Short mmCIF file of N, CA and C in Angstrom, two decimals:
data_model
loop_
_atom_site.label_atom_id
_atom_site.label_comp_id
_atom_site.label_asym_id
_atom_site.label_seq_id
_atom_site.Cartn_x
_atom_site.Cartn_y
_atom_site.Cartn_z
N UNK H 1 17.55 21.02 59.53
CA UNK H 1 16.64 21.17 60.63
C UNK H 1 16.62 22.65 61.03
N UNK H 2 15.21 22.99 61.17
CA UNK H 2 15.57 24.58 61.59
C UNK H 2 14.96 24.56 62.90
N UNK H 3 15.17 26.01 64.03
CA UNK H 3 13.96 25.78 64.90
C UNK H 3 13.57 26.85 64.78
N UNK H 4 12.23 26.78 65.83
CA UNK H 4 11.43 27.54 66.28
C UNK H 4 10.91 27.97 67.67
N UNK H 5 10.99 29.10 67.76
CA UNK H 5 10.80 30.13 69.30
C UNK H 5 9.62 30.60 69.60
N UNK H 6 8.93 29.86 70.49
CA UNK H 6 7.90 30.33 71.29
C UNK H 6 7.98 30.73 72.40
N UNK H 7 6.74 31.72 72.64
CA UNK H 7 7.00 32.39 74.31
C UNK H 7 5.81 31.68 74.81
N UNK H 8 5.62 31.51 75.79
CA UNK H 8 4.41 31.00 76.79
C UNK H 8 3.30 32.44 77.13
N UNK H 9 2.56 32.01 76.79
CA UNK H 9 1.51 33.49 77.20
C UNK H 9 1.20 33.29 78.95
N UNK H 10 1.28 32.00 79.44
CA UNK H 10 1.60 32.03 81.13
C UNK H 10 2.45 33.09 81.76
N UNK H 11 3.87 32.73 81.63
CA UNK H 11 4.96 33.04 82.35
C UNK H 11 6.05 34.39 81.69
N UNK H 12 5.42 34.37 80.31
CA UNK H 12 6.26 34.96 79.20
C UNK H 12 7.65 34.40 78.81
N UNK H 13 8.20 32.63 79.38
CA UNK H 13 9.23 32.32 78.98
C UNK H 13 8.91 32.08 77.50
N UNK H 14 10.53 31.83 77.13
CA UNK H 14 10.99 31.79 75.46
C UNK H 14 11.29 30.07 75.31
N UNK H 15 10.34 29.35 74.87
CA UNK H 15 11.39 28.06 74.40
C UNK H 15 11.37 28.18 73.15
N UNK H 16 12.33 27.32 72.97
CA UNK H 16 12.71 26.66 71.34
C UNK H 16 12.71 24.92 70.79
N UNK H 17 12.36 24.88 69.61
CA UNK H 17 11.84 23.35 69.50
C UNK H 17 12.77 23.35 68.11
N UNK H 18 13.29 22.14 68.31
CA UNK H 18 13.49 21.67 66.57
C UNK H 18 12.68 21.30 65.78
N UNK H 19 12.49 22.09 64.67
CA UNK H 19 11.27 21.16 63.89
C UNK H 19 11.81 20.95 62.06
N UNK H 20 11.38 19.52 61.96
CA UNK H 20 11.96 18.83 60.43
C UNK H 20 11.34 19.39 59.43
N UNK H 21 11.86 20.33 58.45
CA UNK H 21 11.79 20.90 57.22
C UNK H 21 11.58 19.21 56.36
N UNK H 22 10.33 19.75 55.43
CA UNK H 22 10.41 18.91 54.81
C UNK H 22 11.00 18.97 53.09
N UNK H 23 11.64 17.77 52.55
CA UNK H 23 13.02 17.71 51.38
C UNK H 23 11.83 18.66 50.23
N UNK H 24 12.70 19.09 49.69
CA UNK H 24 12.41 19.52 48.10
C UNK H 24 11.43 18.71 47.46
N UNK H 25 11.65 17.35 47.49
CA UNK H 25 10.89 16.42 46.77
C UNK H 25 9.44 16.40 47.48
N UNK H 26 9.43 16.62 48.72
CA UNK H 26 8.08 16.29 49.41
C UNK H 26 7.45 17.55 49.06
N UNK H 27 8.34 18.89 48.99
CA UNK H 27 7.51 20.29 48.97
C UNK H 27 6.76 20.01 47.57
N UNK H 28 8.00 19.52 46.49
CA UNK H 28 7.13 19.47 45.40
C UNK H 28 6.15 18.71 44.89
N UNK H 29 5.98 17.71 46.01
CA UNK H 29 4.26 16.79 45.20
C UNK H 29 3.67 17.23 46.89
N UNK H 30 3.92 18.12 47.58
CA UNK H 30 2.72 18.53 48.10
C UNK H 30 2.04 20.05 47.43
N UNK H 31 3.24 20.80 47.02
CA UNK H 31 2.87 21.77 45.71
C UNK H 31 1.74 21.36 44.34
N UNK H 32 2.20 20.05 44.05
CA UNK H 32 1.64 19.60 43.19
C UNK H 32 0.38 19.14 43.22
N UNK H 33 0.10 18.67 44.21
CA UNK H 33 -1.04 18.26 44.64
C UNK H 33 -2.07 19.46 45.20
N UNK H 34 -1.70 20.28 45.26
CA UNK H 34 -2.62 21.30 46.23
C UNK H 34 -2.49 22.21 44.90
N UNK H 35 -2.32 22.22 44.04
CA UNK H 35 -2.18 22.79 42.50
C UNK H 35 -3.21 21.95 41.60
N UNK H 36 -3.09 20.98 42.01
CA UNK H 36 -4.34 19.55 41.27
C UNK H 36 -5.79 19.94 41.94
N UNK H 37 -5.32 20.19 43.36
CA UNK H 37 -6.69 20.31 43.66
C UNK H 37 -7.64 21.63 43.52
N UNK H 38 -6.67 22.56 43.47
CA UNK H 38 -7.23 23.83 42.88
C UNK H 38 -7.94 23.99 41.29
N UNK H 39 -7.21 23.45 40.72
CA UNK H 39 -7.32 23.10 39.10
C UNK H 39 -9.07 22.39 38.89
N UNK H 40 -8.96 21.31 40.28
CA UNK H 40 -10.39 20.68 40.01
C UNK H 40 -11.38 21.70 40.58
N UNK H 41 -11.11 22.54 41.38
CA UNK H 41 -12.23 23.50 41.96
C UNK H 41 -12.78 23.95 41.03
N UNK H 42 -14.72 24.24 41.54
CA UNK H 42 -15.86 24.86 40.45
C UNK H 42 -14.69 26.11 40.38
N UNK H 43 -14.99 26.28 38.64
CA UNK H 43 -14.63 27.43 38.16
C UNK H 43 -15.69 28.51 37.56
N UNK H 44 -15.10 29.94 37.57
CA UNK H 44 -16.44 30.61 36.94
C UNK H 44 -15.48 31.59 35.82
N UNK H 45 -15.95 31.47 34.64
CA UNK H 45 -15.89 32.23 33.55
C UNK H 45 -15.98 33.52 33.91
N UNK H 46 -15.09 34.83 33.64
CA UNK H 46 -15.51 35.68 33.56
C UNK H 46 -14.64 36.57 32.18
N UNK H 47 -15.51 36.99 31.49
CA UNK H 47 -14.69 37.68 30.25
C UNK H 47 -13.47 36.49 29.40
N UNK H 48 -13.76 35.48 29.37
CA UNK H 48 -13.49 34.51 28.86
C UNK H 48 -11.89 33.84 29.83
N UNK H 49 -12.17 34.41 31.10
CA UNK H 49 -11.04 34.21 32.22
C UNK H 49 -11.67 32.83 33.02
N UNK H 50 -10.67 32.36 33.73
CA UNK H 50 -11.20 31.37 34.66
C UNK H 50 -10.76 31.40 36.10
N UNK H 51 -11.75 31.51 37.23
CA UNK H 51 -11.23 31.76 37.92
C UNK H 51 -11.74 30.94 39.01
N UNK H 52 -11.39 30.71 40.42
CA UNK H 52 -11.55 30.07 41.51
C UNK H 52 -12.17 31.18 42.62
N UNK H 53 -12.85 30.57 43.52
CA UNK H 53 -13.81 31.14 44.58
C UNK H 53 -12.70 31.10 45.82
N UNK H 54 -11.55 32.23 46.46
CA UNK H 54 -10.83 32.40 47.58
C UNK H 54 -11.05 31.51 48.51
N UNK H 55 -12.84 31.60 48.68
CA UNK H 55 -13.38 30.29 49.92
C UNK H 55 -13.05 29.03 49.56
N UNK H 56 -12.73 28.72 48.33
CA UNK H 56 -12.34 27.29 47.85
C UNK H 56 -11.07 26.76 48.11
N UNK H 57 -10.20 28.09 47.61
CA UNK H 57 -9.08 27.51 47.96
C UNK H 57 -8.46 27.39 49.48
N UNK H 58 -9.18 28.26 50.32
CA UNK H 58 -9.03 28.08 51.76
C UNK H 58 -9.10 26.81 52.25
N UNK H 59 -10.58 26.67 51.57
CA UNK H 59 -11.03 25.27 52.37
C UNK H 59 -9.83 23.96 51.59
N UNK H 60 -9.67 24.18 50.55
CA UNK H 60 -8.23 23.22 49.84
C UNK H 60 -7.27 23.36 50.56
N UNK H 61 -6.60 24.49 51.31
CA UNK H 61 -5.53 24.81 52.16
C UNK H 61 -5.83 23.99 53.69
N UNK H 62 -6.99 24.05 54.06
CA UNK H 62 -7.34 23.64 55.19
C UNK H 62 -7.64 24.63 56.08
N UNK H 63 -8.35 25.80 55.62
CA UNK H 63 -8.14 26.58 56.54
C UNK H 63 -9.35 26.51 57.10
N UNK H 64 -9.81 26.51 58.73
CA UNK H 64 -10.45 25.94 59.08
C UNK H 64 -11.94 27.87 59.18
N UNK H 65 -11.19 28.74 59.15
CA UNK H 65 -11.67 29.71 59.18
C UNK H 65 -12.43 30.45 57.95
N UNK H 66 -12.35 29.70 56.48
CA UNK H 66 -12.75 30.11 55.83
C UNK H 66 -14.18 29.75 55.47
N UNK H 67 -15.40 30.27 55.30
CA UNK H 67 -17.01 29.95 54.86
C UNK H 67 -17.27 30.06 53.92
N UNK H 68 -18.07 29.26 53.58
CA UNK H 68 -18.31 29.55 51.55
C UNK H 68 -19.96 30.15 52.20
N UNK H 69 -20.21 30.64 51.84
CA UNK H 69 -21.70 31.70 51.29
C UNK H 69 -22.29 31.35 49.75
N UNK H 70 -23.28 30.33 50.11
CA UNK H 70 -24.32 30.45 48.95
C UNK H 70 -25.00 31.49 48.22
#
């Protein structure tokens, strides 16, 4: 278990929370899986390379900030 230290942007206090690391086994089929899903992303040829669109894999990550542009 590790924790983690936040300050309050209110008051400027410091708390701390425990939060559950997850096992080896879970890192590795959530690794695995977010590796699967990259793999299926449109790919584009270039110079006989293959490559993935950054906005793709964001949006695979979940990142809620990333836009794909047509």
């Amino acid at each position: 278990m590790a924790k983690i230290f936040e300050r309050n942007p209110d008051n400027g206090d410091i708390r701390s929370r425990d939060i559950i690391e997850p096992t080896k086994a879970q890192q590795a089929i959530s690794r695995s899986e977010i590796l699967d899903e990259i793999w299926a992303a449109k790919k584009h040829t270039i110079d006989g390379k293959w490559y993935v669109c950054l906005s793709d894999v964001c949006e695979i990550l979940g990142e809620d900030y990333a836009t794909r542009e047509a």
